[in-house]
Amino acid sequence: MASQLPDDFKCPISLEIMSDPVILSSGQTFDRVSIQRWLDSGHRTCPVSKLPLPEPPTLIPNHALRSLISNYTLVSLSKPQPCPSNPQNLIQTLVSSLSPLDAKLNSLDQLSRMSKRDSGIRRRLTESGAVSAVLDCLNSSESGLQEKALHLLLNLSLDDDNKVGLVAEGVIGKVVSALRCGAGDSRAMAATVLTSLAVVEVNTVTIGSYPDAIPGLLALLCAGNSRERKEAATALFTLCSFPDNRIRAVRSNAVPILIHNANSGLERAVEVLGLLAKCRLAREEIMRFDRFLDILIEVLRNGSSRGVQYALLTMSSLCSYSEKMCLEALKLGVFEICVGLLEDDNEKLRRNAKTLIQVLQGRKRIT
């Protein structure tokens, strides 16, 4: 199946599909195991760009790409069928009002199979009117048609050259509508499409400013199932890389919604809160929740490596900002937990723990 997946999903070093993609300061993405082996060998340049790396090198998790790979793999598990030689006939089936539902579903299936393997085909599809036809399918009340249309849009959005063009053709409004009103897997898939589009910075700004995008993702976090909430949080994480979107999220009541999800075990919600905590408005909102530190401490003790990283990041932001929060963290034993984390194998986790220790030590000296 790996041979059918886009080349962007493959690590430039191992040429295998990435399971834990991370970004170097050079902007290049690698599988964590491969790039860590490169760094452990003493190299301090990017294997692709040859640019020098800082000391110590920083590995930033590429959550958006990881989510795309995961979702794309699920779609790719369906049994492949022969691809037609002329996609224009399939597009014509989609736009014709005389085409029966089964014919449209079959056309979307075939177009998805064609587009998932070849960036050239994806480019030709976007240039031949496929996007407009797919958007018409998104307006359908048939959940199956919506889902398959979203799958095809996700495929088309995999290439950066297509992402801006898709937004220009009005994709955001249709996808947000599916995000709010879709049935079956449509809502989760709509969130994934927004994540894919938001990888490009200009789209991050455009999507965030769309009136219903961030509120729609937050609504999914409130009422969605497990997969829907995870995909919504991933999309929010990608959008909140842009500072203005953090303010939009806070003003849309994101903080209590994310805290509720974090308390329910959704670590991705902690990661979003870590980004929001860089914003003063969010910090002030978070400070109103008395048990928030307890949630973060639970993640520090029992969470995944990535969850612990962002719990430390969030706590550092809050403790740097609030003397009350810092003193409470000291009282609850956060300092001792951080000292224990200094022995962890994960470099970024150790660095975040050290940063929080420095913040807490500064407060201890004052008191």
XYZ file of C-alpha atoms in Angstrom:
367
model
C 0.000 0.000 0.000
C 2.946 2.366 0.667
C 3.609 2.620 -3.064
C 0.109 4.078 -3.535
C 0.525 6.866 -0.963
C 1.755 10.388 -1.862
C 5.522 10.939 -1.838
C 5.038 13.753 0.708
C 4.130 11.063 3.256
C 7.555 9.404 2.886
C 10.613 10.273 4.966
C 13.392 11.737 2.758
C 15.914 9.558 4.613
C 14.229 6.142 4.853
C 11.820 6.626 1.920
C 9.200 4.862 4.088
C 5.804 6.225 5.152
C 6.348 8.368 8.272
C 4.797 7.209 11.542
C 5.962 10.186 13.638
C 6.752 13.124 11.324
C 8.757 15.989 12.842
C 9.948 19.303 11.412
C 13.541 20.575 11.600
C 14.368 24.270 11.898
C 15.193 24.099 8.169
C 11.483 23.509 7.488
C 12.001 19.935 6.233
C 9.925 17.060 7.644
C 11.380 13.636 8.546
C 10.301 10.550 10.439
C 11.481 11.004 14.030
C 13.421 7.714 14.169
C 15.335 8.460 10.967
C 16.293 12.053 11.757
C 17.190 11.171 15.346
C 19.566 8.505 14.031
C 21.090 11.156 11.743
C 21.555 13.573 14.649
C 22.891 10.873 16.981
C 25.591 10.203 14.390
C 26.880 13.729 15.013
C 25.411 15.514 11.981
C 24.322 19.125 12.558
C 22.984 19.989 9.115
C 19.651 19.267 7.461
C 19.976 16.132 5.261
C 17.928 17.777 2.488
C 18.725 21.517 2.513
C 22.222 21.156 4.045
C 21.430 24.189 6.253
C 23.136 24.256 9.681
C 20.983 23.285 12.654
C 20.902 24.947 16.096
C 22.439 23.239 19.109
C 20.586 21.340 20.377
C 18.520 20.620 17.217
C 14.779 21.084 17.646
C 12.265 18.471 16.443
C 8.746 19.887 16.165
C 5.907 17.342 15.819
C 4.081 17.748 12.495
C 0.607 16.955 13.838
C -1.200 17.996 10.688
C 0.807 15.649 8.464
C 0.560 12.805 10.977
C -3.232 13.147 11.045
C -3.387 13.253 7.244
C -1.288 10.099 6.943
C -3.497 8.318 9.469
C -6.734 9.302 7.745
C -5.367 8.697 4.262
C -4.237 5.213 5.238
C -7.758 4.401 6.442
C -9.201 5.526 3.109
C -6.563 3.522 1.226
C -7.570 0.246 2.858
C -10.457 -0.134 0.460
C -9.840 -2.665 -2.331
C -8.349 -0.953 -5.399
C -10.193 -1.183 -8.681
C -9.064 -0.412 -12.230
C -8.846 3.306 -13.009
C -10.601 4.681 -16.065
C -8.472 6.425 -18.651
C -10.724 9.475 -18.993
C -11.629 11.357 -15.786
C -13.622 13.912 -17.778
C -16.398 11.371 -18.265
C -16.535 10.820 -14.515
C -16.717 14.554 -13.855
C -19.538 14.833 -16.389
C -21.421 12.145 -14.478
C -21.129 14.239 -11.321
C -22.441 17.446 -12.873
C -25.306 15.891 -14.820
C -28.706 16.204 -13.158
C -29.723 12.995 -14.969
C -27.039 10.854 -13.316
C -28.416 8.401 -10.734
C -26.985 8.365 -7.225
C -25.134 5.072 -7.737
C -23.361 6.459 -10.811
C -22.215 9.546 -8.907
C -20.964 7.445 -5.993
C -19.046 5.227 -8.385
C -17.534 8.255 -10.154
C -16.340 9.733 -6.875
C -14.811 6.396 -5.897
C -12.919 6.137 -9.159
C -11.729 9.738 -9.066
C -10.491 9.205 -5.494
C -8.536 6.137 -6.526
C -7.008 8.033 -9.425
C -6.021 11.052 -7.344
C -4.543 9.303 -4.340
C -1.585 7.879 -6.246
C -0.394 10.633 -8.562
C 0.134 14.359 -7.999
C -0.039 14.890 -11.777
C -3.540 13.440 -11.870
C -4.550 15.600 -8.907
C -3.348 18.672 -10.775
C -5.195 17.694 -13.943
C -8.390 17.071 -12.014
C -8.321 20.526 -10.446
C -7.669 22.087 -13.855
C -10.502 20.203 -15.563
C -13.437 21.362 -13.440
C -13.517 18.558 -10.885
C -13.613 20.878 -7.862
C -16.857 22.562 -8.891
C -18.450 19.163 -9.489
C -17.283 17.867 -6.117
C -18.611 20.944 -4.316
C -22.021 20.323 -5.884
C -21.936 16.844 -4.336
C -21.239 18.368 -0.930
C -24.613 20.102 -1.124
C -26.354 16.732 -1.317
C -28.478 15.441 1.548
C -27.079 11.967 0.831
C -24.427 11.296 3.505
C -22.592 8.791 1.310
C -22.191 11.342 -1.474
C -20.926 13.921 1.010
C -18.367 11.552 2.496
C -16.959 10.481 -0.853
C -16.806 14.081 -2.066
C -14.837 15.029 1.044
C -12.470 12.104 0.499
C -11.773 13.382 -2.998
C -11.255 16.949 -1.753
C -8.770 15.631 0.802
C -6.834 13.914 -1.971
C -6.806 17.055 -4.101
C -5.607 19.130 -1.128
C -2.485 17.022 -0.572
C -0.426 19.144 -2.960
C 0.528 22.617 -1.713
C -0.033 24.021 -5.199
C -3.671 22.936 -4.979
C -4.413 24.144 -1.452
C -4.690 27.872 -2.210
C -6.587 27.192 -5.436
C -9.145 25.049 -3.611
C -9.800 27.838 -1.124
C -10.171 30.322 -3.991
C -12.865 28.073 -5.513
C -15.003 28.316 -2.380
C -14.135 25.043 -0.668
C -14.093 26.468 2.866
C -17.769 27.398 3.001
C -18.891 23.991 1.726
C -16.554 22.095 4.047
C -17.608 24.120 7.088
C -21.237 23.427 6.221
C -20.435 19.689 6.177
C -18.559 20.154 9.428
C -21.724 21.451 11.072
C -24.477 19.497 9.327
C -22.839 16.430 7.783
C -23.887 12.870 8.552
C -21.909 9.666 8.980
C -18.175 10.291 8.710
C -18.636 13.614 6.918
C -17.996 15.827 9.939
C -14.729 14.143 10.900
C -13.583 14.165 7.272
C -14.501 17.852 6.931
C -12.266 18.661 9.915
C -9.445 16.681 8.299
C -9.832 18.624 5.038
C -9.559 21.906 6.982
C -6.372 20.594 8.612
C -4.898 19.787 5.209
C -5.791 23.181 3.743
C -4.488 25.049 6.801
C -0.972 23.658 6.375
C -0.393 26.594 4.002
C -0.026 29.791 6.041
C -2.199 32.010 3.856
C -5.010 29.455 4.169
C -4.607 29.408 7.940
C -5.471 33.098 7.967
C -8.360 32.700 5.518
C -9.945 29.717 7.260
C -9.598 31.300 10.690
C -11.340 34.474 9.532
C -14.238 32.490 8.044
C -17.119 33.184 10.497
C -18.217 29.587 11.127
C -14.924 27.664 10.836
C -13.534 27.860 14.372
C -17.020 27.829 15.996
C -17.869 24.788 13.866
C -14.783 22.920 15.073
C -15.589 23.838 18.672
C -19.162 22.608 18.212
C -17.756 19.289 17.012
C -15.554 19.164 20.110
C -18.678 19.608 22.218
C -20.965 17.088 20.570
C -18.834 14.826 18.386
C -17.781 11.234 18.829
C -14.193 10.252 19.684
C -12.852 10.482 16.121
C -14.703 13.730 15.396
C -13.348 15.392 18.528
C -9.792 14.310 17.761
C -9.984 15.612 14.181
C -11.575 18.874 15.340
C -8.787 19.390 17.903
C -6.146 18.654 15.251
C -7.661 21.256 12.931
C -7.787 23.803 15.776
C -4.149 23.101 16.605
C -3.142 23.806 13.009
C -5.260 26.974 12.796
C -4.001 28.311 16.141
C -0.437 28.377 14.871
C -1.557 31.819 13.641
C -1.795 34.245 16.632
C -5.004 36.010 15.525
C -6.770 32.650 15.375
C -5.955 32.075 19.040
C -7.897 35.202 19.921
C -10.781 34.117 17.684
C -10.827 30.720 19.375
C -10.872 32.198 22.889
C -13.686 34.579 21.946
C -15.628 31.591 20.591
C -15.532 29.974 24.063
C -12.710 27.563 23.209
C -11.092 27.471 26.656
C -13.887 25.770 28.669
C -14.616 23.410 25.766
C -10.973 22.385 25.486
C -10.586 22.014 29.252
C -13.639 19.740 29.347
C -12.149 17.606 26.570
C -8.741 17.537 28.245
C -10.418 16.396 31.455
C -12.109 13.640 29.438
C -8.750 12.311 28.257
C -8.321 14.031 24.874
C -4.629 14.949 24.937
C -4.882 16.878 21.679
C -7.026 19.380 23.604
C -4.061 19.946 25.943
C -1.893 20.655 22.910
C -4.323 23.306 21.663
C -4.449 24.862 25.134
C -0.648 24.984 25.045
C -0.846 27.194 21.964
C -3.668 29.319 23.367
C -1.723 29.894 26.590
C 0.673 32.062 24.560
C -2.209 34.551 24.342
C -2.943 36.795 27.351
C -6.694 36.585 26.788
C -6.531 32.791 26.949
C -4.343 32.768 30.058
C -6.826 34.976 31.876
C -9.650 32.640 30.862
C -7.750 29.494 31.888
C -6.969 30.993 35.294
C -10.677 30.964 36.129
C -10.724 27.149 36.216
C -9.579 26.043 39.668
C -8.902 22.393 38.751
C -7.010 23.011 35.533
C -3.648 22.386 37.183
C -4.934 18.999 38.361
C -5.739 18.094 34.746
C -2.245 19.058 33.599
C -0.612 17.163 36.458
C -2.578 14.047 35.504
C -1.187 14.360 31.978
C 2.346 14.834 33.366
C 2.026 11.614 35.322
C 0.139 9.381 32.907
C 0.049 11.034 29.473
C 1.881 10.236 26.257
C 5.225 11.876 25.555
C 3.582 14.470 23.307
C 0.854 15.180 25.845
C 3.455 15.708 28.569
C 5.399 18.122 26.344
C 2.384 20.355 25.862
C 1.271 20.094 29.480
C 4.718 21.399 30.457
C 4.518 24.142 27.840
C 1.088 25.230 29.052
C 2.139 25.181 32.689
C 5.252 27.258 31.939
C 3.142 29.924 30.236
C 0.688 30.046 33.126
C 3.291 30.011 35.894
C 5.331 32.745 34.195
C 2.188 34.848 34.036
C 0.611 34.157 37.428
C 2.252 34.064 40.854
C -0.817 32.311 42.241
C -0.599 29.567 39.628
C 3.131 29.150 40.258
C 2.697 28.788 44.011
C -0.128 26.306 43.524
C 2.044 24.248 41.149
C 4.825 24.154 43.745
C 2.345 23.089 46.404
C 1.074 20.237 44.203
C 4.553 18.830 43.602
C 5.077 19.947 40.002
C 8.717 20.822 40.690
C 9.484 17.254 41.780
C 7.643 15.818 38.767
C 9.732 17.981 36.440
C 12.980 16.874 38.070
C 11.991 13.281 37.374
C 11.263 14.136 33.733
C 14.823 15.375 33.226
C 15.788 11.705 32.827
C 13.317 11.106 29.983
C 14.616 9.956 26.591
C 12.684 12.652 24.703
C 14.863 15.732 24.175
C 12.015 18.210 23.760
C 10.252 16.855 26.834
C 13.448 17.301 28.864
C 13.863 20.844 27.541
C 10.276 21.791 28.422
C 10.698 20.288 31.898
C 13.908 22.286 32.400
C 12.150 25.502 31.341
C 9.345 24.940 33.851
C 11.884 24.128 36.582
C 13.589 27.475 35.930
C 10.256 29.284 36.201
C 9.415 27.510 39.463
C 12.906 28.033 40.881
C 12.621 31.740 40.233
C 9.383 31.802 42.190
C 10.896 29.735 45.027
C 13.768 32.210 45.385
C 11.322 35.112 45.574
C 9.216 33.419 48.253
